[in-house]
mmCIF file of C-alpha atoms and ligand atoms in Angstrom:
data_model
loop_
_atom_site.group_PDB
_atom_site.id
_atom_site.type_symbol
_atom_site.label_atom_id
_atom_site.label_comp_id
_atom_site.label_asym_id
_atom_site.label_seq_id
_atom_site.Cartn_x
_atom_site.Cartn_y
_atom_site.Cartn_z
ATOM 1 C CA UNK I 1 -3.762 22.210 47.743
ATOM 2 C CA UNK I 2 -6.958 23.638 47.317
ATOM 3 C CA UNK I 3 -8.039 26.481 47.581
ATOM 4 C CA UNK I 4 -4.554 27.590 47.202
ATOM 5 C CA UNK I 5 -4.071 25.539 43.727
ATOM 6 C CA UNK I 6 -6.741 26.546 41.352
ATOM 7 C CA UNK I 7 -6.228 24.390 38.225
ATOM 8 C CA UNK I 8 -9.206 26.818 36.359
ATOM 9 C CA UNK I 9 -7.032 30.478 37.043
ATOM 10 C CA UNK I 10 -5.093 29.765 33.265
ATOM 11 C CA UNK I 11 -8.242 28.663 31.762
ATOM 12 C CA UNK I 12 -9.317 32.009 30.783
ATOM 13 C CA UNK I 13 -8.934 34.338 28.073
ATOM 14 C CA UNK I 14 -5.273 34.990 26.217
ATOM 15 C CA UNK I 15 -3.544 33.455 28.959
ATOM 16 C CA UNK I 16 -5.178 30.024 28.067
ATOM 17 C CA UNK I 17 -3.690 30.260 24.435
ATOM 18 C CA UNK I 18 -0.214 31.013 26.372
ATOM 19 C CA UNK I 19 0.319 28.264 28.369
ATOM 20 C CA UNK I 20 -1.103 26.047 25.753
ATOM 21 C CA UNK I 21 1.295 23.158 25.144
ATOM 22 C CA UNK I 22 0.920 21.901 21.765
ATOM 23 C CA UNK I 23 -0.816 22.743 18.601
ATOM 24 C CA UNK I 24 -1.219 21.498 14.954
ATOM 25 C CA UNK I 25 0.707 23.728 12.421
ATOM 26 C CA UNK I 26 0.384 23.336 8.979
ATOM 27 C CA UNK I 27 4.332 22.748 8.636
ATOM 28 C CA UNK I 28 3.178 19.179 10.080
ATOM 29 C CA UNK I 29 0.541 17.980 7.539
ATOM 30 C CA UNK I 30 1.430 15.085 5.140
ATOM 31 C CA UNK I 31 -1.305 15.081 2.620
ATOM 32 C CA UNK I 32 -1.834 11.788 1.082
ATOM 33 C CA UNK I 33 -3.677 10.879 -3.077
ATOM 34 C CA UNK I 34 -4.361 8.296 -5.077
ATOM 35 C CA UNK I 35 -2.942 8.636 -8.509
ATOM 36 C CA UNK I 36 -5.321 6.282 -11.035
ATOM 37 C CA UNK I 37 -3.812 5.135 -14.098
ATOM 38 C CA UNK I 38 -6.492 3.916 -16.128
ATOM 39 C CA UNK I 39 -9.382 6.901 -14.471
ATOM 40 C CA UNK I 40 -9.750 9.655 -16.928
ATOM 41 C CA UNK I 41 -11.752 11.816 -14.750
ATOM 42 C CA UNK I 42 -11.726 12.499 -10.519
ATOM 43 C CA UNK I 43 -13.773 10.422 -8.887
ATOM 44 C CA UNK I 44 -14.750 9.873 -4.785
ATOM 45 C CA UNK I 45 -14.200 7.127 -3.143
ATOM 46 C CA UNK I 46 -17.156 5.964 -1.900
ATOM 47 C CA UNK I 47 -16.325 4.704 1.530
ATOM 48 C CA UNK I 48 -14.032 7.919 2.196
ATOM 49 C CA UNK I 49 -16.268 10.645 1.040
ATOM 50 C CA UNK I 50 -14.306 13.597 -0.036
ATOM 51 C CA UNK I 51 -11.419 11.953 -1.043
ATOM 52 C CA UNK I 52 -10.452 11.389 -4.487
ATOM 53 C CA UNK I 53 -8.897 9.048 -7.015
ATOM 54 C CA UNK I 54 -7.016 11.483 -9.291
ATOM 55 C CA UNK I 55 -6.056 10.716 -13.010
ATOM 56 C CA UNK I 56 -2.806 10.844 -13.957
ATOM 57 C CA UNK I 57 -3.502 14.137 -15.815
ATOM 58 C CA UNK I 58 -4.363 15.821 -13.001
ATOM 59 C CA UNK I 59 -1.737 14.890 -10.401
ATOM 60 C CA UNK I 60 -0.436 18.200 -10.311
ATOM 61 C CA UNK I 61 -3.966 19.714 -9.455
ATOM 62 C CA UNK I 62 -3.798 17.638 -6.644
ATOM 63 C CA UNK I 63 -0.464 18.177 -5.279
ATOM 64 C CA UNK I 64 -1.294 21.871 -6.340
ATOM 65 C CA UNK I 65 -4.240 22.473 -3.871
ATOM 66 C CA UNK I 66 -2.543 20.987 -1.024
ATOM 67 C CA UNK I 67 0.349 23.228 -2.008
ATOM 68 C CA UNK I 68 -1.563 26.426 -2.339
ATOM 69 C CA UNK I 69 -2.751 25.570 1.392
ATOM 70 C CA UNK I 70 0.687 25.584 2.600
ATOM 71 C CA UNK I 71 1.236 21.749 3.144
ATOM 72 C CA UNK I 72 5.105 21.173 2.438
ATOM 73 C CA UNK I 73 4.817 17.404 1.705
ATOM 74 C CA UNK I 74 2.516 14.707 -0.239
ATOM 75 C CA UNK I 75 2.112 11.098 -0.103
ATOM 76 C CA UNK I 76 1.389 9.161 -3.392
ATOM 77 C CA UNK I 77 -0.378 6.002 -3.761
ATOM 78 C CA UNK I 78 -0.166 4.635 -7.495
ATOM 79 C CA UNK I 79 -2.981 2.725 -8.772
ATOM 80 C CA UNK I 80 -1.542 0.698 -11.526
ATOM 81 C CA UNK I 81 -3.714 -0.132 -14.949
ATOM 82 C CA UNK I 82 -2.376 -3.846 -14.606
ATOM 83 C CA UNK I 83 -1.457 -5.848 -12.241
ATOM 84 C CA UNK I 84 0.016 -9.388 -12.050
ATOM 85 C CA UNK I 85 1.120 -11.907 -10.030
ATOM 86 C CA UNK I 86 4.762 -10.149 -9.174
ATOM 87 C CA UNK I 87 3.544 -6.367 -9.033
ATOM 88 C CA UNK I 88 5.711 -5.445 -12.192
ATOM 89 C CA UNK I 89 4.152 -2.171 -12.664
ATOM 90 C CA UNK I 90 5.338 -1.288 -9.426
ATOM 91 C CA UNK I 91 8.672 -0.232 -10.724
ATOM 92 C CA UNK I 92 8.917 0.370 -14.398
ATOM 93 C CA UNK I 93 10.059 3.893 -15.701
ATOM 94 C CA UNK I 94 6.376 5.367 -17.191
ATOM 95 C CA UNK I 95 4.279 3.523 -14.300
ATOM 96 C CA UNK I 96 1.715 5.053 -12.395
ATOM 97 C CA UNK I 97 3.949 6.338 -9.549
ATOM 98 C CA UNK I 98 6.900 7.513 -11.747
ATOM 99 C CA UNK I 99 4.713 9.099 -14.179
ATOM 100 C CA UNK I 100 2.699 11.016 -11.179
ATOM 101 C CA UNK I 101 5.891 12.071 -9.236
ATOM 102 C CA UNK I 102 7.893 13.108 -12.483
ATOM 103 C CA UNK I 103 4.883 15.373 -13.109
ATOM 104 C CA UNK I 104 4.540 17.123 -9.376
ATOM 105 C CA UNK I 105 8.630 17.516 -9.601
ATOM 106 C CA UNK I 106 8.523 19.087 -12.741
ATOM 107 C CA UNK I 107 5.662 21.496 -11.730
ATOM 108 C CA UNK I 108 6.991 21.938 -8.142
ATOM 109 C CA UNK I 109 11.109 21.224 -7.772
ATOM 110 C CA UNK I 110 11.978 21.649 -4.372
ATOM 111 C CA UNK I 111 8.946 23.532 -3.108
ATOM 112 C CA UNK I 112 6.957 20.033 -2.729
ATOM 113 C CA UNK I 113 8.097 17.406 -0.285
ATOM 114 C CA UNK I 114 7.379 14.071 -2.348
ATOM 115 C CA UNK I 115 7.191 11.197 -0.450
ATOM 116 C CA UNK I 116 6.323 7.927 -2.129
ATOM 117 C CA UNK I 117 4.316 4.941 -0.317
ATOM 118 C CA UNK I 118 6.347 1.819 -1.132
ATOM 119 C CA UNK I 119 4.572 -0.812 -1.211
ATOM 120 C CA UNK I 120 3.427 -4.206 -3.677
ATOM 121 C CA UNK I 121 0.012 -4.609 -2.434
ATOM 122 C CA UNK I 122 -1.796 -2.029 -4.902
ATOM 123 C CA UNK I 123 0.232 -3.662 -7.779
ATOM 124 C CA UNK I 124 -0.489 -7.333 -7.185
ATOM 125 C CA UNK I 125 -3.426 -9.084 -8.437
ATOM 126 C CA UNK I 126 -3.103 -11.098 -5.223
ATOM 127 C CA UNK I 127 -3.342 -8.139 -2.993
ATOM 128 C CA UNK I 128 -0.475 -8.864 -0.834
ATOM 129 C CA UNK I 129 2.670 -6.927 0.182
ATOM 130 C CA UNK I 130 5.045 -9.460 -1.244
ATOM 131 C CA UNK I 131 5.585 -12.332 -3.773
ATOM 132 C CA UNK I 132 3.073 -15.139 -2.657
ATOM 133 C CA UNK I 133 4.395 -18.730 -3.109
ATOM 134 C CA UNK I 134 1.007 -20.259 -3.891
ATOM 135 C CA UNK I 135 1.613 -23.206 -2.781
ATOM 136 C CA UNK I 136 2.182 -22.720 0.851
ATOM 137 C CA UNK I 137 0.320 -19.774 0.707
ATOM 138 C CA UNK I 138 3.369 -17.868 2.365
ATOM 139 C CA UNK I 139 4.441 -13.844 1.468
ATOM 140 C CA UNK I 140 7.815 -14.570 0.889
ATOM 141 C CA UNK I 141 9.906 -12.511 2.801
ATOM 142 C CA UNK I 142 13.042 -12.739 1.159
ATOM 143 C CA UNK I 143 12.372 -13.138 -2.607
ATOM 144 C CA UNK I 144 10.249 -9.500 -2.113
ATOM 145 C CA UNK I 145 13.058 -8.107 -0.504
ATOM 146 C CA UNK I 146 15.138 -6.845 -3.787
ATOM 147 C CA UNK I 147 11.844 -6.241 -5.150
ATOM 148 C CA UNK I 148 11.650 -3.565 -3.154
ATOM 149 C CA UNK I 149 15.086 -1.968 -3.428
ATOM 150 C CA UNK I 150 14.338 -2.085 -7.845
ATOM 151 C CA UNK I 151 10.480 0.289 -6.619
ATOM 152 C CA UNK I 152 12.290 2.531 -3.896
ATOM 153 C CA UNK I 153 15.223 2.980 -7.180
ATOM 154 C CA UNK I 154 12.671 3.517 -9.286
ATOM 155 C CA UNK I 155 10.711 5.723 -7.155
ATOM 156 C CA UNK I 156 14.085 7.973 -6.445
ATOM 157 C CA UNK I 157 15.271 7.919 -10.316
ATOM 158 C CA UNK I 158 11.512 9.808 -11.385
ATOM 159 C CA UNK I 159 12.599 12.204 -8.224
ATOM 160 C CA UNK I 160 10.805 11.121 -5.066
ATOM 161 C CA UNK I 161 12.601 12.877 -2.151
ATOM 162 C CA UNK I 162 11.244 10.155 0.426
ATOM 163 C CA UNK I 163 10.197 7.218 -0.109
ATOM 164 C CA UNK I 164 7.832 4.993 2.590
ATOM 165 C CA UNK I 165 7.842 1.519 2.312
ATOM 166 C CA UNK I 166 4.560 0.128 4.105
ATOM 167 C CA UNK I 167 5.069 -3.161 3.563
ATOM 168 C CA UNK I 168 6.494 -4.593 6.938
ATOM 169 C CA UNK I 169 8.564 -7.460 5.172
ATOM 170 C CA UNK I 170 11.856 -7.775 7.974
ATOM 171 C CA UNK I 171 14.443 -6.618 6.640
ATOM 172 C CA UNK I 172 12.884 -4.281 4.279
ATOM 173 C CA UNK I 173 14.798 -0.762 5.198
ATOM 174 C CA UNK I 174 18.472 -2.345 4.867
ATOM 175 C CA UNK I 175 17.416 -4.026 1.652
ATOM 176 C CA UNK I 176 16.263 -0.824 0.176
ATOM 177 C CA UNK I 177 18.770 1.258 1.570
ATOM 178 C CA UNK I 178 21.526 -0.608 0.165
ATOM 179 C CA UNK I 179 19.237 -0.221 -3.043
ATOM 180 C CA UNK I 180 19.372 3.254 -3.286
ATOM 181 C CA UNK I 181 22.970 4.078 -2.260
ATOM 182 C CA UNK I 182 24.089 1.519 -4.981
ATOM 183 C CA UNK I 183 22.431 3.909 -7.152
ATOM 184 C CA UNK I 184 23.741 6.969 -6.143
ATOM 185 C CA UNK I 185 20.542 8.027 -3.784
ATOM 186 C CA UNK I 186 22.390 8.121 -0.583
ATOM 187 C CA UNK I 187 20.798 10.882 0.074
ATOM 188 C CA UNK I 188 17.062 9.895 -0.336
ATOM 189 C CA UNK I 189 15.236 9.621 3.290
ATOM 190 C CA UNK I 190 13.774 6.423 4.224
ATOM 191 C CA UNK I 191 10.568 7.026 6.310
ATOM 192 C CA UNK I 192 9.814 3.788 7.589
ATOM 193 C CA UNK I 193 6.008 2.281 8.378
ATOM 194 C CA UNK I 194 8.048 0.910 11.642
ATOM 195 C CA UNK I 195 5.015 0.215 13.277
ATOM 196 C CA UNK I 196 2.209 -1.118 11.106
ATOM 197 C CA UNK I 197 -0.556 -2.992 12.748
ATOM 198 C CA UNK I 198 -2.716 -5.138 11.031
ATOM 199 C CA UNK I 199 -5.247 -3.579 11.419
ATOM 200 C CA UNK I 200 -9.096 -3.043 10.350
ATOM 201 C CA UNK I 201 -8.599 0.630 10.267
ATOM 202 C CA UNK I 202 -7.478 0.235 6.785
ATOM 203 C CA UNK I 203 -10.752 -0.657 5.269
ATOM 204 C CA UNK I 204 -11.758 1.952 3.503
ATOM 205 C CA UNK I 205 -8.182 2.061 2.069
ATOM 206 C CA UNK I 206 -8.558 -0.805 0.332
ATOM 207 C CA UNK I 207 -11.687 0.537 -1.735
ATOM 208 C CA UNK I 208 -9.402 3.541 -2.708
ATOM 209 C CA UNK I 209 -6.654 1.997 -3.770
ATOM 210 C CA UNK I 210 -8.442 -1.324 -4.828
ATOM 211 C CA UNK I 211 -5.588 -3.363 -2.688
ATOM 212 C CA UNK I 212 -7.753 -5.820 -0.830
ATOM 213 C CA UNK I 213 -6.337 -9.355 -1.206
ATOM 214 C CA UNK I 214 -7.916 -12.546 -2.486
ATOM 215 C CA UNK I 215 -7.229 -14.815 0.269
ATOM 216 C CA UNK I 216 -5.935 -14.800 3.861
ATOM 217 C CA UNK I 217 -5.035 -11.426 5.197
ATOM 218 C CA UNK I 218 -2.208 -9.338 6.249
ATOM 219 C CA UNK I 219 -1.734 -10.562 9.698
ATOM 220 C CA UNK I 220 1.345 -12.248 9.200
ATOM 221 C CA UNK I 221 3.244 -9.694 8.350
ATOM 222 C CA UNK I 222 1.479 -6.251 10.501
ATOM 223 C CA UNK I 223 1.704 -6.480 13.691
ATOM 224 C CA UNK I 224 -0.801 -7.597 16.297
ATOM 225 C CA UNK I 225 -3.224 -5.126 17.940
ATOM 226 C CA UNK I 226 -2.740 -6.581 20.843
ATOM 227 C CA UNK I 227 0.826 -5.691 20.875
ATOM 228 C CA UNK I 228 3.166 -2.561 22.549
ATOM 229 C CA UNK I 229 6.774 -4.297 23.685
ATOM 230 C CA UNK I 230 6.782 -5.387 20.050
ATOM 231 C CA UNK I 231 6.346 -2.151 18.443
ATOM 232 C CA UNK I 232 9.706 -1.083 20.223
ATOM 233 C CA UNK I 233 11.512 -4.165 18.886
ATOM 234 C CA UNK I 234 10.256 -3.374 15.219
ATOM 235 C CA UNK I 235 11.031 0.354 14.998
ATOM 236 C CA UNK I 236 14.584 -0.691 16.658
ATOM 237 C CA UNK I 237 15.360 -3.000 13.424
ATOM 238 C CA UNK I 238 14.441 -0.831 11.417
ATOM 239 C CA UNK I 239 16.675 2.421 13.097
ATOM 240 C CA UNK I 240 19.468 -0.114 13.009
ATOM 241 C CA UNK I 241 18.392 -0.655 9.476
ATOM 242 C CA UNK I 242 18.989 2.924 8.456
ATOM 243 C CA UNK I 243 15.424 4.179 8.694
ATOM 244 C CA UNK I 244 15.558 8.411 8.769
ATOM 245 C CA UNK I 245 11.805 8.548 9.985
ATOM 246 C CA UNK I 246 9.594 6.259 11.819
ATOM 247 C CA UNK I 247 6.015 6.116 11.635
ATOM 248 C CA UNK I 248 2.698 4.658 13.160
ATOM 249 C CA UNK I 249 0.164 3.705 12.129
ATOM 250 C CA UNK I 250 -2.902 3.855 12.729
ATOM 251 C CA UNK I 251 -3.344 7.207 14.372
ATOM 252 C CA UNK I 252 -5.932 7.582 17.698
ATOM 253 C CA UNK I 253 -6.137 3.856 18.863
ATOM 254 C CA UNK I 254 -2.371 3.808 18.876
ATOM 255 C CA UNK I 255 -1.658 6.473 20.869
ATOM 256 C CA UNK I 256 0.422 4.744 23.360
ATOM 257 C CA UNK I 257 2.343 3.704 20.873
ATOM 258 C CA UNK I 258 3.014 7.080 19.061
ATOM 259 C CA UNK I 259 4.300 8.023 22.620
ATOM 260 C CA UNK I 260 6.605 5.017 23.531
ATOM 261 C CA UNK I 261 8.109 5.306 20.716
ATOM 262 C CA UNK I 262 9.123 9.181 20.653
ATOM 263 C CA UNK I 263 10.482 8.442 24.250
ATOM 264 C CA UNK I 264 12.699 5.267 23.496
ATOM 265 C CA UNK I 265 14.261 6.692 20.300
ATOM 266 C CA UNK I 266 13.967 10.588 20.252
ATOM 267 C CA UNK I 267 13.637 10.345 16.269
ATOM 268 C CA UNK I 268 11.166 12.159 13.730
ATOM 269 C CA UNK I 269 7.892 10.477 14.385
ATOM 270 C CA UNK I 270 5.139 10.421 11.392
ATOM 271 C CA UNK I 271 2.099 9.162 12.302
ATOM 272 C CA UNK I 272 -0.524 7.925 10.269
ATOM 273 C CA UNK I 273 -4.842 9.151 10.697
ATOM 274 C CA UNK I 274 -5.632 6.180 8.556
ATOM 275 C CA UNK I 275 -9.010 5.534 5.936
ATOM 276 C CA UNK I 276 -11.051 4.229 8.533
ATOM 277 C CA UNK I 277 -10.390 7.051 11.017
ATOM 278 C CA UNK I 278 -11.524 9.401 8.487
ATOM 279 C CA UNK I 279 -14.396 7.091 7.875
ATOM 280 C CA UNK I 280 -15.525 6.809 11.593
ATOM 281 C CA UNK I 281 -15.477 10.750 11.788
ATOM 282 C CA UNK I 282 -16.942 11.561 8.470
ATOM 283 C CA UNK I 283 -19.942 9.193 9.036
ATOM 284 C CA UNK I 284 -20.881 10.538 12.472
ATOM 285 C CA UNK I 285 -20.496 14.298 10.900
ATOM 286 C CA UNK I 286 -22.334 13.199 8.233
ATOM 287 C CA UNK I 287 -25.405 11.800 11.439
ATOM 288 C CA UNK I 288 -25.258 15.288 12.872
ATOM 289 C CA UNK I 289 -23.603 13.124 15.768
ATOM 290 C CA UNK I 290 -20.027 15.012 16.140
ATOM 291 C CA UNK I 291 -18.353 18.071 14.925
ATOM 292 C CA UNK I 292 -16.571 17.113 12.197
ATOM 293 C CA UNK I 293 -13.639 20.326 12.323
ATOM 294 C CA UNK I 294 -13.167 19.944 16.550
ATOM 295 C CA UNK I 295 -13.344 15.822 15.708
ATOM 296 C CA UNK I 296 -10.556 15.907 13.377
ATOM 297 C CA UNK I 297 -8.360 18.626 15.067
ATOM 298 C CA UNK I 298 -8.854 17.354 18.709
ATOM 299 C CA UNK I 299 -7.727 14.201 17.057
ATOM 300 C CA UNK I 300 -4.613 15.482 15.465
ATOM 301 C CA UNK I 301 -3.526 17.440 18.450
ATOM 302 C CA UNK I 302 -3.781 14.190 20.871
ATOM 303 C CA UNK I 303 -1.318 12.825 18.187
ATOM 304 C CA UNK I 304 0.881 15.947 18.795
ATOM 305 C CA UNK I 305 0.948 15.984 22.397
ATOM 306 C CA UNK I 306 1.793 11.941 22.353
ATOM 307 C CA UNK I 307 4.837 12.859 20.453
ATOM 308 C CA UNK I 308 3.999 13.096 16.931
ATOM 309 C CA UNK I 309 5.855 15.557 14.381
ATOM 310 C CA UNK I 310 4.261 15.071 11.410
ATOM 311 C CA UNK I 311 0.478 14.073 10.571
ATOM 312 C CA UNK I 312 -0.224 12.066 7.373
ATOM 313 C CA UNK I 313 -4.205 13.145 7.178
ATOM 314 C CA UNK I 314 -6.888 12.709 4.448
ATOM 315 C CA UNK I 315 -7.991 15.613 6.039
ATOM 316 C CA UNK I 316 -4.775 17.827 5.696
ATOM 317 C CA UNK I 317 -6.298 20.238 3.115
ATOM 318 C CA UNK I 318 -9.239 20.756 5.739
ATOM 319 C CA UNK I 319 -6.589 21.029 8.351
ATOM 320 C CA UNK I 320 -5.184 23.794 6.547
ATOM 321 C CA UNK I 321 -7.964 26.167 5.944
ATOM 322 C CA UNK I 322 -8.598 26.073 9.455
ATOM 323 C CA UNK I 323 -5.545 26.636 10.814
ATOM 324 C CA UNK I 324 -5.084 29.384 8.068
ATOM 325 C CA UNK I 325 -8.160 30.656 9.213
ATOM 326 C CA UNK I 326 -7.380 30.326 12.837
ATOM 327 C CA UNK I 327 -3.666 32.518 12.744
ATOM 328 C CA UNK I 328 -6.349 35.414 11.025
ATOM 329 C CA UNK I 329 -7.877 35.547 13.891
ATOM 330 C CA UNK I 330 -5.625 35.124 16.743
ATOM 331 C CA UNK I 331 -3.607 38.405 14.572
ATOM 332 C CA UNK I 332 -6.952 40.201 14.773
ATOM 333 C CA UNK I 333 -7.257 39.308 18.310
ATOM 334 C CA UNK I 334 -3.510 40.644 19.348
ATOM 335 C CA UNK I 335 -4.602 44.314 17.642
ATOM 336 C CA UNK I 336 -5.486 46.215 20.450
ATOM 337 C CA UNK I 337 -9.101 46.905 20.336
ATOM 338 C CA UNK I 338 -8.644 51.098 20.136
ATOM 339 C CA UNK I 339 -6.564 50.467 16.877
ATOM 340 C CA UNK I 340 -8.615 47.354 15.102
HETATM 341 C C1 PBG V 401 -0.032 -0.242 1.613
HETATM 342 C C2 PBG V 401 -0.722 0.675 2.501
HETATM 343 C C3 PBG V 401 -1.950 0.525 3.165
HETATM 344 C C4 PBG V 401 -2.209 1.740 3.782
HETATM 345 C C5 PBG V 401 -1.120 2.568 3.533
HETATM 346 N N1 PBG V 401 -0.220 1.897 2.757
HETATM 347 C C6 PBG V 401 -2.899 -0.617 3.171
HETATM 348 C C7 PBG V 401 -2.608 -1.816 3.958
HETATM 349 O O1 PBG V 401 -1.562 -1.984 4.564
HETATM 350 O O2 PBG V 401 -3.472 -2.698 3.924
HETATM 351 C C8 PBG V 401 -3.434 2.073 4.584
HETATM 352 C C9 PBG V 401 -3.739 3.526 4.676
HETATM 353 C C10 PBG V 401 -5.108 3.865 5.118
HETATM 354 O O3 PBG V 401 -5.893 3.030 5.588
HETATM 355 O O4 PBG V 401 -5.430 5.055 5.001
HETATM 356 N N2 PBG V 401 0.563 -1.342 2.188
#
């Protein structure tokens, strides 16, 4: 005890960098875009500025600066030029999605991780994640359920090396699994939204990827906030399921989660700084009221140090230049001062 135990002796200097326990690397980042079918031109989205909706023609640029920066793996979101009742453009050959990831493959091969968000909610003109029966006003579970093996085919056949399906119908992962190995993609990962929460947090989302839905709201199918014992029972399903990676999502308010989770199943753990995270930290920067580089790093190494491995970010190209930026200077500072 004290004064024998003085928490502040490794606070100081190089030593504080060498007992440090965790740290962002760029190896981590997941950099997610929005791929706009009918946009001819880049344009912000206005509740997430600095974020982009990217025309099909320039998919590569995109994927290309968050290449050049070192990030090993994207996330596309397709924005479809129509959508109808039964999100058909979801899964045809020349869609949005195929088109975009047909175009990064080609440009990149195996040097870009492509990982596809899986989902029916940006291709309905309902909104949801599923087929709606109108009448009862129900997502049906099971009718969206080989839906979903024909996108995560589809996705696969234009060359996706992951694909993410976001939608949290039960049964999803097996459905799609059994999709893809029928189709000779046994060896496409499944990283699994396993714990989605219905949550608010996706707001500005839904502006970027013009997915909001026309009635109700998602809370019958993402899980309650209020909710951690469930979260273990989902991602267990959806292991048993087949799922290679798990995920949650949101990011900082489910921190607990992040970490329950890496305990009870010791599996690759994505976790997800969602639109409204970025939001939140953007708009204070933008005040004058927070930091905006030590927000959004302190925020991404709490999700490392509660168990995280990989970080999907809007701010992963930021990320990047930092950390570049950062390894400069910690080599400068390890050049002994008589030979800098
Ligand atoms: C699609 C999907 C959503 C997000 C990722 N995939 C929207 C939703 O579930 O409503 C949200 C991502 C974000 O907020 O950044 N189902």
């Amino acid at each position: 005890m004290f004064p024998q135990i003085r928490m502040r002796r490794l606070r100081y200097g190089k030593l504080k960098n060498m007992v440090r326990e965790n740290a962002v690397n760029v190896g981590d980042l997941i950099y997610p875009f929005f791929v706009d079918e009918t946009a001819a031109e880049k344009s912000e989205v206005a509740s997430m500025p600095g974020v982009m909706r990217w025309p099909l023609s320039l998919a590569v640029e995109a994927a290309r600066e968050a290449y050049d920066l070192g990030i090993p793996a994207v996330l596309i979101f397709g924005i479809p030029k129509t959508k109808d009742e039964k999100g058909t453009s979801a899964y045809g050959d020349d869609d949005v999605a195929q088109a975009a990831i047909r175009r990064i493959k080609a440009e990149f091969g195996d040097d870009l991780i492509v990982i596809t968000d899986l989902c029916l909610c940006e291709y309905t003109d309902h909104g949801h994640c599923g087929i709606v029966d109108f009448e009862t006003r129900d997502v049906v579970n099971d009718q969206t359920l080989p839906v979903l093996g024909k996108i995560a085919v589809s996705h696969a056949k234009a060359g996706a090396d992951i694909v993410a399906p976001s939608g949290m119908m039960d049964g999803m992962i097996e459905a799609i699994r059994l999709a893809l190995d029928e189709n000779g993609f046994e060896k496409t990962p499944i990283m699994s939204y396993s714990s989605k929460y219905a949550s608010v947090f996706y707001g500005p989302f839904r502006d970027a990827a013009d997915s909001g839905f026309c009635f109700g709201d998602r809370s019958e199918y993402q899980m309650d906030p209020a909710n951690g014992d469930e979260a273990i029972r989902e991602t267990e399903l959806d292991v048993l399921e087949g799922a290679d990676i798990l995920m949650v999502k949101p990011g900082m308010p489910y921190l607990d989660i992040v970490y329950r989770i890496k305990q009870e199943f010791k599996m690759p753990l994505a976790v997800y700084q969602v639109s409204g995270e970025y939001a939140m930290i953007k708009a204070a920067a933008e005040k004058g009221w927070l930091d905006e580089e030590k927000c959004f790093l302190e925020a991404c190494v709490s999700m490392k140090r509660a168990g995280a491995d990989m970080i999907i970010t809007y701010y992963a190209k930021e990320l990047a230049k930092i950390l570049a930026a950062k390894d400069q200077k910690k080599v400068l500072a390890n050049v002994p001062k008589s030979k800098r």
